[in-house]
Amino acid sequence: MQRIFALVLLAALSLIGLTGCGNKGPLFLPPEPVEEVPAEVETPADSEPS
């Protein structure tokens, strides 16, 4: 009885280990985020300072 319990436990743990997180395919690192630099707003040159 104890041997059957050990085999069932081993099988269950093996299945849980094989399923992982549910991801399929090889593991990979996510791409690094690309920083977007906002375009600088130029003030009109013809405006006179007050």
mmCIF file of C-alpha atoms in Angstrom:
data_model
loop_
_atom_site.group_PDB
_atom_site.id
_atom_site.type_symbol
_atom_site.label_atom_id
_atom_site.label_comp_id
_atom_site.label_asym_id
_atom_site.label_seq_id
_atom_site.Cartn_x
_atom_site.Cartn_y
_atom_site.Cartn_z
ATOM 1 C CA MET A 1 0.000 0.000 0.000
ATOM 2 C CA GLN A 2 2.800 2.385 0.861
ATOM 3 C CA ARG A 3 4.562 1.579 -2.406
ATOM 4 C CA ILE A 4 1.426 2.384 -4.445
ATOM 5 C CA PHE A 5 1.049 5.696 -2.601
ATOM 6 C CA ALA A 6 4.681 6.566 -3.345
ATOM 7 C CA LEU A 7 4.265 5.724 -7.045
ATOM 8 C CA VAL A 8 1.067 7.780 -7.338
ATOM 9 C CA LEU A 9 2.731 10.694 -5.567
ATOM 10 C CA LEU A 10 5.797 10.439 -7.813
ATOM 11 C CA ALA A 11 3.613 10.311 -10.937
ATOM 12 C CA ALA A 12 1.560 13.310 -9.810
ATOM 13 C CA LEU A 13 4.643 15.380 -9.012
ATOM 14 C CA SER A 14 6.195 14.409 -12.344
ATOM 15 C CA LEU A 15 3.097 15.553 -14.230
ATOM 16 C CA ILE A 16 2.993 18.820 -12.329
ATOM 17 C CA GLY A 17 6.673 19.383 -13.067
ATOM 18 C CA LEU A 18 6.222 18.633 -16.755
ATOM 19 C CA THR A 19 3.294 21.008 -17.185
ATOM 20 C CA GLY A 20 5.262 23.941 -15.767
ATOM 21 C CA CYS A 21 3.480 27.239 -16.198
ATOM 22 C CA GLY A 22 1.654 26.166 -19.319
ATOM 23 C CA ASN A 23 4.133 27.833 -21.677
ATOM 24 C CA LYS A 24 4.893 25.933 -24.837
ATOM 25 C CA GLY A 25 8.213 25.927 -26.623
ATOM 26 C CA PRO A 26 11.669 26.948 -25.436
ATOM 27 C CA LEU A 27 12.225 29.429 -22.650
ATOM 28 C CA PHE A 28 13.296 32.918 -23.683
ATOM 29 C CA LEU A 29 14.044 36.301 -22.198
ATOM 30 C CA PRO A 30 11.571 39.048 -23.082
ATOM 31 C CA PRO A 31 12.936 41.809 -25.331
ATOM 32 C CA GLU A 32 14.273 44.902 -23.611
ATOM 33 C CA PRO A 33 11.777 47.779 -23.607
ATOM 34 C CA VAL A 34 12.466 50.476 -26.186
ATOM 35 C CA GLU A 35 12.581 53.957 -24.720
ATOM 36 C CA GLU A 36 10.675 56.458 -26.816
ATOM 37 C CA VAL A 37 12.235 59.902 -26.712
ATOM 38 C CA PRO A 38 9.541 62.552 -27.141
ATOM 39 C CA ALA A 39 10.171 65.080 -29.888
ATOM 40 C CA GLU A 40 11.196 68.452 -28.513
ATOM 41 C CA VAL A 41 8.660 71.180 -29.148
ATOM 42 C CA GLU A 42 10.360 74.222 -30.614
ATOM 43 C CA THR A 43 8.999 77.641 -29.778
ATOM 44 C CA PRO A 44 8.509 79.963 -32.717
ATOM 45 C CA ALA A 45 11.529 82.231 -33.250
ATOM 46 C CA ASP A 46 9.442 85.253 -34.281
ATOM 47 C CA SER A 47 7.728 85.623 -30.886
ATOM 48 C CA GLU A 48 9.060 88.495 -28.809
ATOM 49 C CA PRO A 49 9.766 87.983 -25.113
ATOM 50 C CA SER A 50 7.705 90.263 -22.880
#
